């Protein structure tokens, strides 16, 4: 586990942790009021790291917001374990594709993994939003994604999430590839979010396919 940021405000603490999920991805964010944002829930098969065990050791009794950046198993592999142990209150995903459409799309590539099966179950049941938005006590977020069926590959349907807290502005782009970056870059609000970003998580696990030179016409991160 690597702790990326540990921010303090008025004696309280916001944590932004990027966890060692090897090929997968998982980030754990705790607001001042202790509400939790979990971004993906990939696990590390080599070390045995599982997000659920980590959250339980942190005495996390609920995930207020679960953000699914990418519809691939490596971003979801610990989801069945998570659902069996820790309540998830709300989910944020690319809603341009329905559960049935997503199932058909994934089956084109082969059998579904347990993480994807668990997510499809959630899509069928998490159909309402809370009457009152969940408070993350100063953490603001903006999300963007391309639409299905304009894109039919899960990488370019990734949800790009920007989190803002005080002077920290961090981008989580999932597995977005260049073809998916370019239409988002045409949007002025997306450009503004990139201009504010000072911590940038490399897309698609740092692979060259996730790199888009044009992003850095707007984004000049510190890290």
mmCIF file with all atom_site columns, C-alpha atoms in Angstrom:
data_model
loop_
_atom_site.group_PDB
_atom_site.id
_atom_site.type_symbol
_atom_site.label_atom_id
_atom_site.label_alt_id
_atom_site.label_comp_id
_atom_site.label_asym_id
_atom_site.label_entity_id
_atom_site.label_seq_id
_atom_site.pdbx_PDB_ins_code
_atom_site.Cartn_x
_atom_site.Cartn_y
_atom_site.Cartn_z
_atom_site.occupancy
_atom_site.B_iso_or_equiv
_atom_site.pdbx_formal_charge
_atom_site.auth_seq_id
_atom_site.auth_comp_id
_atom_site.auth_asym_id
_atom_site.auth_atom_id
_atom_site.pdbx_PDB_model_num
ATOM 1   C CA . UNK A 1 1   ? 0.000   0.000   0.000   1.00 0.00 ? 1   UNK A CA 1
ATOM 2   C CA . UNK A 1 2   ? 1.285   3.455   -0.836  1.00 0.00 ? 2   UNK A CA 1
ATOM 3   C CA . UNK A 1 3   ? -0.241  6.515   0.783   1.00 0.00 ? 3   UNK A CA 1
ATOM 4   C CA . UNK A 1 4   ? -0.242  9.233   -1.837  1.00 0.00 ? 4   UNK A CA 1
ATOM 5   C CA . UNK A 1 5   ? -1.612  12.153  0.168   1.00 0.00 ? 5   UNK A CA 1
ATOM 6   C CA . UNK A 1 6   ? -2.361  12.835  3.795   1.00 0.00 ? 6   UNK A CA 1
ATOM 7   C CA . UNK A 1 7   ? -4.091  16.202  4.125   1.00 0.00 ? 7   UNK A CA 1
ATOM 8   C CA . UNK A 1 8   ? -4.993  18.078  7.275   1.00 0.00 ? 8   UNK A CA 1
ATOM 9   C CA . UNK A 1 9   ? -7.646  20.724  7.809   1.00 0.00 ? 9   UNK A CA 1
ATOM 10  C CA . UNK A 1 10  ? -8.662  22.200  11.150  1.00 0.00 ? 10  UNK A CA 1
ATOM 11  C CA . UNK A 1 11  ? -7.254  19.257  13.078  1.00 0.00 ? 11  UNK A CA 1
ATOM 12  C CA . UNK A 1 12  ? -9.098  16.745  10.897  1.00 0.00 ? 12  UNK A CA 1
ATOM 13  C CA . UNK A 1 13  ? -7.566  14.543  8.269   1.00 0.00 ? 13  UNK A CA 1
ATOM 14  C CA . UNK A 1 14  ? -8.418  13.682  4.683   1.00 0.00 ? 14  UNK A CA 1
ATOM 15  C CA . UNK A 1 15  ? -6.678  10.620  3.298   1.00 0.00 ? 15  UNK A CA 1
ATOM 16  C CA . UNK A 1 16  ? -6.171  9.724   -0.339  1.00 0.00 ? 16  UNK A CA 1
ATOM 17  C CA . UNK A 1 17  ? -4.573  6.290   -0.581  1.00 0.00 ? 17  UNK A CA 1
ATOM 18  C CA . UNK A 1 18  ? -3.626  4.485   -3.777  1.00 0.00 ? 18  UNK A CA 1
ATOM 19  C CA . UNK A 1 19  ? -3.327  0.813   -2.915  1.00 0.00 ? 19  UNK A CA 1
ATOM 20  C CA . UNK A 1 20  ? -1.016  -1.792  -4.422  1.00 0.00 ? 20  UNK A CA 1
ATOM 21  C CA . UNK A 1 21  ? -3.432  -3.798  -6.534  1.00 0.00 ? 21  UNK A CA 1
ATOM 22  C CA . UNK A 1 22  ? -0.717  -4.825  -9.029  1.00 0.00 ? 22  UNK A CA 1
ATOM 23  C CA . UNK A 1 23  ? -2.318  -4.967  -12.491 1.00 0.00 ? 23  UNK A CA 1
ATOM 24  C CA . UNK A 1 24  ? -5.660  -3.838  -11.055 1.00 0.00 ? 24  UNK A CA 1
ATOM 25  C CA . UNK A 1 25  ? -6.586  -0.567  -9.400  1.00 0.00 ? 25  UNK A CA 1
ATOM 26  C CA . UNK A 1 26  ? -7.956  0.557   -6.049  1.00 0.00 ? 26  UNK A CA 1
ATOM 27  C CA . UNK A 1 27  ? -7.963  3.915   -4.241  1.00 0.00 ? 27  UNK A CA 1
ATOM 28  C CA . UNK A 1 28  ? -9.377  4.569   -0.769  1.00 0.00 ? 28  UNK A CA 1
ATOM 29  C CA . UNK A 1 29  ? -10.410 8.108   0.183   1.00 0.00 ? 29  UNK A CA 1
ATOM 30  C CA . UNK A 1 30  ? -11.553 9.098   3.676   1.00 0.00 ? 30  UNK A CA 1
ATOM 31  C CA . UNK A 1 31  ? -13.179 12.506  4.153   1.00 0.00 ? 31  UNK A CA 1
ATOM 32  C CA . UNK A 1 32  ? -12.923 14.721  7.241   1.00 0.00 ? 32  UNK A CA 1
ATOM 33  C CA . UNK A 1 33  ? -16.268 13.335  8.435   1.00 0.00 ? 33  UNK A CA 1
ATOM 34  C CA . UNK A 1 34  ? -14.965 9.765   7.866   1.00 0.00 ? 34  UNK A CA 1
ATOM 35  C CA . UNK A 1 35  ? -17.235 9.041   4.915   1.00 0.00 ? 35  UNK A CA 1
ATOM 36  C CA . UNK A 1 36  ? -15.467 6.792   2.404   1.00 0.00 ? 36  UNK A CA 1
ATOM 37  C CA . UNK A 1 37  ? -15.017 6.879   -1.364  1.00 0.00 ? 37  UNK A CA 1
ATOM 38  C CA . UNK A 1 38  ? -13.646 3.679   -2.895  1.00 0.00 ? 38  UNK A CA 1
ATOM 39  C CA . UNK A 1 39  ? -12.425 3.855   -6.492  1.00 0.00 ? 39  UNK A CA 1
ATOM 40  C CA . UNK A 1 40  ? -12.407 0.347   -7.989  1.00 0.00 ? 40  UNK A CA 1
ATOM 41  C CA . UNK A 1 41  ? -11.543 -2.745  -5.944  1.00 0.00 ? 41  UNK A CA 1
ATOM 42  C CA . UNK A 1 42  ? -8.839  -4.685  -7.737  1.00 0.00 ? 42  UNK A CA 1
ATOM 43  C CA . UNK A 1 43  ? -6.709  -7.092  -5.706  1.00 0.00 ? 43  UNK A CA 1
ATOM 44  C CA . UNK A 1 44  ? -3.089  -8.199  -5.928  1.00 0.00 ? 44  UNK A CA 1
ATOM 45  C CA . UNK A 1 45  ? -2.815  -11.905 -6.667  1.00 0.00 ? 45  UNK A CA 1
ATOM 46  C CA . UNK A 1 46  ? 0.972   -11.893 -6.117  1.00 0.00 ? 46  UNK A CA 1
ATOM 47  C CA . UNK A 1 47  ? 0.976   -10.406 -2.605  1.00 0.00 ? 47  UNK A CA 1
ATOM 48  C CA . UNK A 1 48  ? -2.498  -11.518 -1.520  1.00 0.00 ? 48  UNK A CA 1
ATOM 49  C CA . UNK A 1 49  ? -3.608  -7.923  -0.950  1.00 0.00 ? 49  UNK A CA 1
ATOM 50  C CA . UNK A 1 50  ? -7.402  -7.531  -0.983  1.00 0.00 ? 50  UNK A CA 1
ATOM 51  C CA . UNK A 1 51  ? -9.214  -4.190  -0.542  1.00 0.00 ? 51  UNK A CA 1
ATOM 52  C CA . UNK A 1 52  ? -11.818 -5.792  1.732   1.00 0.00 ? 52  UNK A CA 1
ATOM 53  C CA . UNK A 1 53  ? -9.209  -6.921  4.247   1.00 0.00 ? 53  UNK A CA 1
ATOM 54  C CA . UNK A 1 54  ? -7.558  -3.507  4.145   1.00 0.00 ? 54  UNK A CA 1
ATOM 55  C CA . UNK A 1 55  ? -10.860 -1.713  4.756   1.00 0.00 ? 55  UNK A CA 1
ATOM 56  C CA . UNK A 1 56  ? -11.706 -4.025  7.649   1.00 0.00 ? 56  UNK A CA 1
ATOM 57  C CA . UNK A 1 57  ? -8.306  -3.382  9.245   1.00 0.00 ? 57  UNK A CA 1
ATOM 58  C CA . UNK A 1 58  ? -9.072  0.331   8.936   1.00 0.00 ? 58  UNK A CA 1
ATOM 59  C CA . UNK A 1 59  ? -12.374 -0.267  10.774  1.00 0.00 ? 59  UNK A CA 1
ATOM 60  C CA . UNK A 1 60  ? -14.339 0.863   7.723   1.00 0.00 ? 60  UNK A CA 1
ATOM 61  C CA . UNK A 1 61  ? -17.972 -0.094  8.354   1.00 0.00 ? 61  UNK A CA 1
ATOM 62  C CA . UNK A 1 62  ? -19.408 1.229   5.066   1.00 0.00 ? 62  UNK A CA 1
ATOM 63  C CA . UNK A 1 63  ? -18.417 2.604   1.667   1.00 0.00 ? 63  UNK A CA 1
ATOM 64  C CA . UNK A 1 64  ? -20.525 5.673   1.039   1.00 0.00 ? 64  UNK A CA 1
ATOM 65  C CA . UNK A 1 65  ? -19.556 5.912   -2.648  1.00 0.00 ? 65  UNK A CA 1
ATOM 66  C CA . UNK A 1 66  ? -18.097 3.196   -4.888  1.00 0.00 ? 66  UNK A CA 1
ATOM 67  C CA . UNK A 1 67  ? -16.759 4.563   -8.181  1.00 0.00 ? 67  UNK A CA 1
ATOM 68  C CA . UNK A 1 68  ? -16.248 2.069   -11.007 1.00 0.00 ? 68  UNK A CA 1
ATOM 69  C CA . UNK A 1 69  ? -13.746 3.581   -13.415 1.00 0.00 ? 69  UNK A CA 1
ATOM 70  C CA . UNK A 1 70  ? -13.506 0.601   -15.751 1.00 0.00 ? 70  UNK A CA 1
ATOM 71  C CA . UNK A 1 71  ? -15.680 -2.386  -16.647 1.00 0.00 ? 71  UNK A CA 1
ATOM 72  C CA . UNK A 1 72  ? -12.860 -4.952  -16.551 1.00 0.00 ? 72  UNK A CA 1
ATOM 73  C CA . UNK A 1 73  ? -12.239 -7.713  -14.025 1.00 0.00 ? 73  UNK A CA 1
ATOM 74  C CA . UNK A 1 74  ? -8.912  -6.297  -12.811 1.00 0.00 ? 74  UNK A CA 1
ATOM 75  C CA . UNK A 1 75  ? -10.775 -3.251  -11.469 1.00 0.00 ? 75  UNK A CA 1
ATOM 76  C CA . UNK A 1 76  ? -13.499 -5.381  -9.849  1.00 0.00 ? 76  UNK A CA 1
ATOM 77  C CA . UNK A 1 77  ? -11.833 -8.600  -8.709  1.00 0.00 ? 77  UNK A CA 1
ATOM 78  C CA . UNK A 1 78  ? -12.493 -8.135  -4.959  1.00 0.00 ? 78  UNK A CA 1
ATOM 79  C CA . UNK A 1 79  ? -16.090 -6.931  -5.367  1.00 0.00 ? 79  UNK A CA 1
ATOM 80  C CA . UNK A 1 80  ? -17.806 -10.208 -4.312  1.00 0.00 ? 80  UNK A CA 1
ATOM 81  C CA . UNK A 1 81  ? -15.748 -10.240 -1.099  1.00 0.00 ? 81  UNK A CA 1
ATOM 82  C CA . UNK A 1 82  ? -16.437 -6.549  -0.505  1.00 0.00 ? 82  UNK A CA 1
ATOM 83  C CA . UNK A 1 83  ? -20.203 -6.947  -0.920  1.00 0.00 ? 83  UNK A CA 1
ATOM 84  C CA . UNK A 1 84  ? -20.221 -9.865  1.528   1.00 0.00 ? 84  UNK A CA 1
ATOM 85  C CA . UNK A 1 85  ? -18.455 -7.876  4.238   1.00 0.00 ? 85  UNK A CA 1
ATOM 86  C CA . UNK A 1 86  ? -18.932 -4.113  3.901   1.00 0.00 ? 86  UNK A CA 1
ATOM 87  C CA . UNK A 1 87  ? -22.113 -2.253  2.869   1.00 0.00 ? 87  UNK A CA 1
ATOM 88  C CA . UNK A 1 88  ? -21.879 -0.079  -0.240  1.00 0.00 ? 88  UNK A CA 1
ATOM 89  C CA . UNK A 1 89  ? -24.356 2.785   -0.118  1.00 0.00 ? 89  UNK A CA 1
ATOM 90  C CA . UNK A 1 90  ? -24.102 4.272   -3.625  1.00 0.00 ? 90  UNK A CA 1
ATOM 91  C CA . UNK A 1 91  ? -22.383 3.464   -6.899  1.00 0.00 ? 91  UNK A CA 1
ATOM 92  C CA . UNK A 1 92  ? -21.098 5.760   -9.635  1.00 0.00 ? 92  UNK A CA 1
ATOM 93  C CA . UNK A 1 93  ? -20.491 4.253   -13.062 1.00 0.00 ? 93  UNK A CA 1
ATOM 94  C CA . UNK A 1 94  ? -20.823 4.960   -16.778 1.00 0.00 ? 94  UNK A CA 1
ATOM 95  C CA . UNK A 1 95  ? -24.620 4.862   -17.072 1.00 0.00 ? 95  UNK A CA 1
ATOM 96  C CA . UNK A 1 96  ? -24.697 5.181   -20.847 1.00 0.00 ? 96  UNK A CA 1
ATOM 97  C CA . UNK A 1 97  ? -24.627 1.382   -20.997 1.00 0.00 ? 97  UNK A CA 1
ATOM 98  C CA . UNK A 1 98  ? -27.292 -0.745  -19.329 1.00 0.00 ? 98  UNK A CA 1
ATOM 99  C CA . UNK A 1 99  ? -26.615 -3.909  -17.387 1.00 0.00 ? 99  UNK A CA 1
ATOM 100 C CA . UNK A 1 100 ? -27.952 -6.075  -20.218 1.00 0.00 ? 100 UNK A CA 1
ATOM 101 C CA . UNK A 1 101 ? -25.868 -4.250  -22.811 1.00 0.00 ? 101 UNK A CA 1
ATOM 102 C CA . UNK A 1 102 ? -22.776 -4.532  -20.629 1.00 0.00 ? 102 UNK A CA 1
ATOM 103 C CA . UNK A 1 103 ? -23.303 -8.270  -20.154 1.00 0.00 ? 103 UNK A CA 1
ATOM 104 C CA . UNK A 1 104 ? -23.590 -8.784  -23.926 1.00 0.00 ? 104 UNK A CA 1
ATOM 105 C CA . UNK A 1 105 ? -20.525 -6.620  -24.576 1.00 0.00 ? 105 UNK A CA 1
ATOM 106 C CA . UNK A 1 106 ? -18.384 -8.482  -22.042 1.00 0.00 ? 106 UNK A CA 1
ATOM 107 C CA . UNK A 1 107 ? -19.534 -11.916 -23.254 1.00 0.00 ? 107 UNK A CA 1
ATOM 108 C CA . UNK A 1 108 ? -18.146 -11.067 -26.695 1.00 0.00 ? 108 UNK A CA 1
ATOM 109 C CA . UNK A 1 109 ? -14.666 -11.393 -25.113 1.00 0.00 ? 109 UNK A CA 1
ATOM 110 C CA . UNK A 1 110 ? -15.369 -14.601 -23.173 1.00 0.00 ? 110 UNK A CA 1
ATOM 111 C CA . UNK A 1 111 ? -16.821 -15.790 -19.844 1.00 0.00 ? 111 UNK A CA 1
ATOM 112 C CA . UNK A 1 112 ? -17.520 -13.233 -17.133 1.00 0.00 ? 112 UNK A CA 1
ATOM 113 C CA . UNK A 1 113 ? -15.367 -13.090 -14.026 1.00 0.00 ? 113 UNK A CA 1
ATOM 114 C CA . UNK A 1 114 ? -16.854 -13.036 -10.508 1.00 0.00 ? 114 UNK A CA 1
ATOM 115 C CA . UNK A 1 115 ? -16.167 -9.313  -10.126 1.00 0.00 ? 115 UNK A CA 1
ATOM 116 C CA . UNK A 1 116 ? -18.122 -8.467  -13.258 1.00 0.00 ? 116 UNK A CA 1
ATOM 117 C CA . UNK A 1 117 ? -20.957 -10.784 -12.237 1.00 0.00 ? 117 UNK A CA 1
ATOM 118 C CA . UNK A 1 118 ? -21.104 -8.999  -8.881  1.00 0.00 ? 118 UNK A CA 1
ATOM 119 C CA . UNK A 1 119 ? -21.177 -5.584  -10.578 1.00 0.00 ? 119 UNK A CA 1
ATOM 120 C CA . UNK A 1 120 ? -23.964 -6.651  -12.925 1.00 0.00 ? 120 UNK A CA 1
ATOM 121 C CA . UNK A 1 121 ? -25.954 -7.709  -9.873  1.00 0.00 ? 121 UNK A CA 1
ATOM 122 C CA . UNK A 1 122 ? -25.391 -4.279  -8.344  1.00 0.00 ? 122 UNK A CA 1
ATOM 123 C CA . UNK A 1 123 ? -26.498 -2.519  -11.532 1.00 0.00 ? 123 UNK A CA 1
ATOM 124 C CA . UNK A 1 124 ? -29.781 -4.398  -11.288 1.00 0.00 ? 124 UNK A CA 1
ATOM 125 C CA . UNK A 1 125 ? -30.408 -3.379  -7.676  1.00 0.00 ? 125 UNK A CA 1
ATOM 126 C CA . UNK A 1 126 ? -28.734 0.040   -7.224  1.00 0.00 ? 126 UNK A CA 1
ATOM 127 C CA . UNK A 1 127 ? -31.365 1.860   -9.245  1.00 0.00 ? 127 UNK A CA 1
ATOM 128 C CA . UNK A 1 128 ? -32.201 4.815   -6.977  1.00 0.00 ? 128 UNK A CA 1
ATOM 129 C CA . UNK A 1 129 ? -30.201 7.723   -5.578  1.00 0.00 ? 129 UNK A CA 1
ATOM 130 C CA . UNK A 1 130 ? -30.295 8.957   -1.966  1.00 0.00 ? 130 UNK A CA 1
ATOM 131 C CA . UNK A 1 131 ? -32.840 11.668  -1.198  1.00 0.00 ? 131 UNK A CA 1
ATOM 132 C CA . UNK A 1 132 ? -29.971 13.770  0.168   1.00 0.00 ? 132 UNK A CA 1
ATOM 133 C CA . UNK A 1 133 ? -26.519 13.780  -1.467  1.00 0.00 ? 133 UNK A CA 1
ATOM 134 C CA . UNK A 1 134 ? -23.862 12.140  0.683   1.00 0.00 ? 134 UNK A CA 1
ATOM 135 C CA . UNK A 1 135 ? -21.606 14.722  2.319   1.00 0.00 ? 135 UNK A CA 1
ATOM 136 C CA . UNK A 1 136 ? -17.854 14.302  1.850   1.00 0.00 ? 136 UNK A CA 1
ATOM 137 C CA . UNK A 1 137 ? -17.045 17.378  3.914   1.00 0.00 ? 137 UNK A CA 1
ATOM 138 C CA . UNK A 1 138 ? -15.128 19.547  1.489   1.00 0.00 ? 138 UNK A CA 1
ATOM 139 C CA . UNK A 1 139 ? -14.197 16.935  -1.120  1.00 0.00 ? 139 UNK A CA 1
ATOM 140 C CA . UNK A 1 140 ? -15.711 17.925  -4.446  1.00 0.00 ? 140 UNK A CA 1
ATOM 141 C CA . UNK A 1 141 ? -15.839 15.679  -7.494  1.00 0.00 ? 141 UNK A CA 1
ATOM 142 C CA . UNK A 1 142 ? -16.525 15.890  -11.211 1.00 0.00 ? 142 UNK A CA 1
ATOM 143 C CA . UNK A 1 143 ? -16.898 12.897  -13.515 1.00 0.00 ? 143 UNK A CA 1
ATOM 144 C CA . UNK A 1 144 ? -16.863 12.501  -17.288 1.00 0.00 ? 144 UNK A CA 1
ATOM 145 C CA . UNK A 1 145 ? -17.216 9.587   -19.664 1.00 0.00 ? 145 UNK A CA 1
ATOM 146 C CA . UNK A 1 146 ? -17.797 8.698   -23.304 1.00 0.00 ? 146 UNK A CA 1
ATOM 147 C CA . UNK A 1 147 ? -21.062 7.096   -24.306 1.00 0.00 ? 147 UNK A CA 1
ATOM 148 C CA . UNK A 1 148 ? -22.010 3.655   -25.504 1.00 0.00 ? 148 UNK A CA 1
ATOM 149 C CA . UNK A 1 149 ? -22.429 2.700   -28.364 1.00 0.00 ? 149 UNK A CA 1
ATOM 150 C CA . UNK A 1 150 ? -20.186 5.473   -29.734 1.00 0.00 ? 150 UNK A CA 1
ATOM 151 C CA . UNK A 1 151 ? -17.497 3.450   -27.965 1.00 0.00 ? 151 UNK A CA 1
ATOM 152 C CA . UNK A 1 152 ? -17.869 -0.300  -27.623 1.00 0.00 ? 152 UNK A CA 1
ATOM 153 C CA . UNK A 1 153 ? -14.616 -1.040  -25.774 1.00 0.00 ? 153 UNK A CA 1
ATOM 154 C CA . UNK A 1 154 ? -14.583 -0.869  -22.002 1.00 0.00 ? 154 UNK A CA 1
ATOM 155 C CA . UNK A 1 155 ? -11.337 1.102   -21.771 1.00 0.00 ? 155 UNK A CA 1
ATOM 156 C CA . UNK A 1 156 ? -12.771 4.080   -23.628 1.00 0.00 ? 156 UNK A CA 1
ATOM 157 C CA . UNK A 1 157 ? -15.977 3.867   -21.580 1.00 0.00 ? 157 UNK A CA 1
ATOM 158 C CA . UNK A 1 158 ? -13.879 4.572   -18.463 1.00 0.00 ? 158 UNK A CA 1
ATOM 159 C CA . UNK A 1 159 ? -15.160 7.121   -15.958 1.00 0.00 ? 159 UNK A CA 1
ATOM 160 C CA . UNK A 1 160 ? -12.664 9.963   -15.487 1.00 0.00 ? 160 UNK A CA 1
ATOM 161 C CA . UNK A 1 161 ? -12.986 11.234  -11.909 1.00 0.00 ? 161 UNK A CA 1
ATOM 162 C CA . UNK A 1 162 ? -11.571 14.523  -10.630 1.00 0.00 ? 162 UNK A CA 1
ATOM 163 C CA . UNK A 1 163 ? -11.415 14.967  -6.845  1.00 0.00 ? 163 UNK A CA 1
ATOM 164 C CA . UNK A 1 164 ? -10.765 18.384  -5.299  1.00 0.00 ? 164 UNK A CA 1
ATOM 165 C CA . UNK A 1 165 ? -9.891  19.189  -1.694  1.00 0.00 ? 165 UNK A CA 1
ATOM 166 C CA . UNK A 1 166 ? -8.310  22.501  -0.673  1.00 0.00 ? 166 UNK A CA 1
ATOM 167 C CA . UNK A 1 167 ? -5.253  22.874  -2.940  1.00 0.00 ? 167 UNK A CA 1
ATOM 168 C CA . UNK A 1 168 ? -5.221  19.212  -4.003  1.00 0.00 ? 168 UNK A CA 1
ATOM 169 C CA . UNK A 1 169 ? -6.752  18.316  -7.360  1.00 0.00 ? 169 UNK A CA 1
ATOM 170 C CA . UNK A 1 170 ? -6.331  14.714  -8.500  1.00 0.00 ? 170 UNK A CA 1
ATOM 171 C CA . UNK A 1 171 ? -7.426  12.933  -11.684 1.00 0.00 ? 171 UNK A CA 1
ATOM 172 C CA . UNK A 1 172 ? -8.316  9.224   -11.856 1.00 0.00 ? 172 UNK A CA 1
ATOM 173 C CA . UNK A 1 173 ? -8.811  8.361   -15.566 1.00 0.00 ? 173 UNK A CA 1
ATOM 174 C CA . UNK A 1 174 ? -9.372  4.616   -15.351 1.00 0.00 ? 174 UNK A CA 1
ATOM 175 C CA . UNK A 1 175 ? -8.124  2.814   -18.454 1.00 0.00 ? 175 UNK A CA 1
ATOM 176 C CA . UNK A 1 176 ? -8.942  5.570   -20.947 1.00 0.00 ? 176 UNK A CA 1
ATOM 177 C CA . UNK A 1 177 ? -6.961  5.349   -24.177 1.00 0.00 ? 177 UNK A CA 1
ATOM 178 C CA . UNK A 1 178 ? -6.124  8.064   -26.688 1.00 0.00 ? 178 UNK A CA 1
ATOM 179 C CA . UNK A 1 179 ? -9.254  7.482   -28.777 1.00 0.00 ? 179 UNK A CA 1
ATOM 180 C CA . UNK A 1 180 ? -11.345 8.114   -25.664 1.00 0.00 ? 180 UNK A CA 1
ATOM 181 C CA . UNK A 1 181 ? -9.350  11.109  -24.428 1.00 0.00 ? 181 UNK A CA 1
ATOM 182 C CA . UNK A 1 182 ? -9.804  13.092  -27.638 1.00 0.00 ? 182 UNK A CA 1
ATOM 183 C CA . UNK A 1 183 ? -13.613 13.612  -27.580 1.00 0.00 ? 183 UNK A CA 1
ATOM 184 C CA . UNK A 1 184 ? -13.525 14.483  -23.878 1.00 0.00 ? 184 UNK A CA 1
ATOM 185 C CA . UNK A 1 185 ? -10.829 17.060  -24.589 1.00 0.00 ? 185 UNK A CA 1
ATOM 186 C CA . UNK A 1 186 ? -13.289 18.883  -26.848 1.00 0.00 ? 186 UNK A CA 1
ATOM 187 C CA . UNK A 1 187 ? -15.372 19.774  -23.774 1.00 0.00 ? 187 UNK A CA 1
ATOM 188 C CA . UNK A 1 188 ? -14.459 23.086  -22.139 1.00 0.00 ? 188 UNK A CA 1
ATOM 189 C CA . UNK A 1 189 ? -15.357 21.898  -18.611 1.00 0.00 ? 189 UNK A CA 1
ATOM 190 C CA . UNK A 1 190 ? -13.118 18.850  -19.037 1.00 0.00 ? 190 UNK A CA 1
ATOM 191 C CA . UNK A 1 191 ? -10.298 21.159  -20.091 1.00 0.00 ? 191 UNK A CA 1
ATOM 192 C CA . UNK A 1 192 ? -10.854 23.293  -16.974 1.00 0.00 ? 192 UNK A CA 1
ATOM 193 C CA . UNK A 1 193 ? -10.723 20.222  -14.735 1.00 0.00 ? 193 UNK A CA 1
ATOM 194 C CA . UNK A 1 194 ? -7.407  19.203  -16.275 1.00 0.00 ? 194 UNK A CA 1
ATOM 195 C CA . UNK A 1 195 ? -6.020  22.712  -15.840 1.00 0.00 ? 195 UNK A CA 1
ATOM 196 C CA . UNK A 1 196 ? -6.668  22.477  -12.084 1.00 0.00 ? 196 UNK A CA 1
ATOM 197 C CA . UNK A 1 197 ? -5.191  18.977  -11.740 1.00 0.00 ? 197 UNK A CA 1
ATOM 198 C CA . UNK A 1 198 ? -1.907  18.787  -9.819  1.00 0.00 ? 198 UNK A CA 1
ATOM 199 C CA . UNK A 1 199 ? -1.861  15.013  -9.183  1.00 0.00 ? 199 UNK A CA 1
ATOM 200 C CA . UNK A 1 200 ? -2.466  12.837  -12.247 1.00 0.00 ? 200 UNK A CA 1
ATOM 201 C CA . UNK A 1 201 ? -2.884  9.051   -12.066 1.00 0.00 ? 201 UNK A CA 1
ATOM 202 C CA . UNK A 1 202 ? -1.544  7.527   -15.272 1.00 0.00 ? 202 UNK A CA 1
ATOM 203 C CA . UNK A 1 203 ? -4.267  6.022   -17.417 1.00 0.00 ? 203 UNK A CA 1
ATOM 204 C CA . UNK A 1 204 ? -4.418  2.297   -18.230 1.00 0.00 ? 204 UNK A CA 1
ATOM 205 C CA . UNK A 1 205 ? -1.836  1.349   -15.576 1.00 0.00 ? 205 UNK A CA 1
ATOM 206 C CA . UNK A 1 206 ? 0.782   3.570   -17.209 1.00 0.00 ? 206 UNK A CA 1
ATOM 207 C CA . UNK A 1 207 ? 0.694   1.749   -20.530 1.00 0.00 ? 207 UNK A CA 1
ATOM 208 C CA . UNK A 1 208 ? 1.602   3.688   -23.649 1.00 0.00 ? 208 UNK A CA 1
ATOM 209 C CA . UNK A 1 209 ? -1.931  3.081   -24.980 1.00 0.00 ? 209 UNK A CA 1
ATOM 210 C CA . UNK A 1 210 ? -3.284  5.288   -22.183 1.00 0.00 ? 210 UNK A CA 1
ATOM 211 C CA . UNK A 1 211 ? -1.043  8.227   -23.048 1.00 0.00 ? 211 UNK A CA 1
ATOM 212 C CA . UNK A 1 212 ? -2.519  11.149  -24.960 1.00 0.00 ? 212 UNK A CA 1
ATOM 213 C CA . UNK A 1 213 ? -0.103  14.003  -25.610 1.00 0.00 ? 213 UNK A CA 1
ATOM 214 C CA . UNK A 1 214 ? -2.929  16.511  -26.039 1.00 0.00 ? 214 UNK A CA 1
ATOM 215 C CA . UNK A 1 215 ? -3.975  16.055  -22.392 1.00 0.00 ? 215 UNK A CA 1
ATOM 216 C CA . UNK A 1 216 ? -0.857  17.917  -21.343 1.00 0.00 ? 216 UNK A CA 1
ATOM 217 C CA . UNK A 1 217 ? -1.791  20.973  -23.343 1.00 0.00 ? 217 UNK A CA 1
ATOM 218 C CA . UNK A 1 218 ? -4.091  21.592  -20.359 1.00 0.00 ? 218 UNK A CA 1
ATOM 219 C CA . UNK A 1 219 ? -2.720  19.503  -17.493 1.00 0.00 ? 219 UNK A CA 1
ATOM 220 C CA . UNK A 1 220 ? 0.665   20.294  -15.905 1.00 0.00 ? 220 UNK A CA 1
ATOM 221 C CA . UNK A 1 221 ? 0.645   18.110  -12.771 1.00 0.00 ? 221 UNK A CA 1
ATOM 222 C CA . UNK A 1 222 ? 3.185   18.200  -9.956  1.00 0.00 ? 222 UNK A CA 1
ATOM 223 C CA . UNK A 1 223 ? 3.166   14.393  -9.875  1.00 0.00 ? 223 UNK A CA 1
#
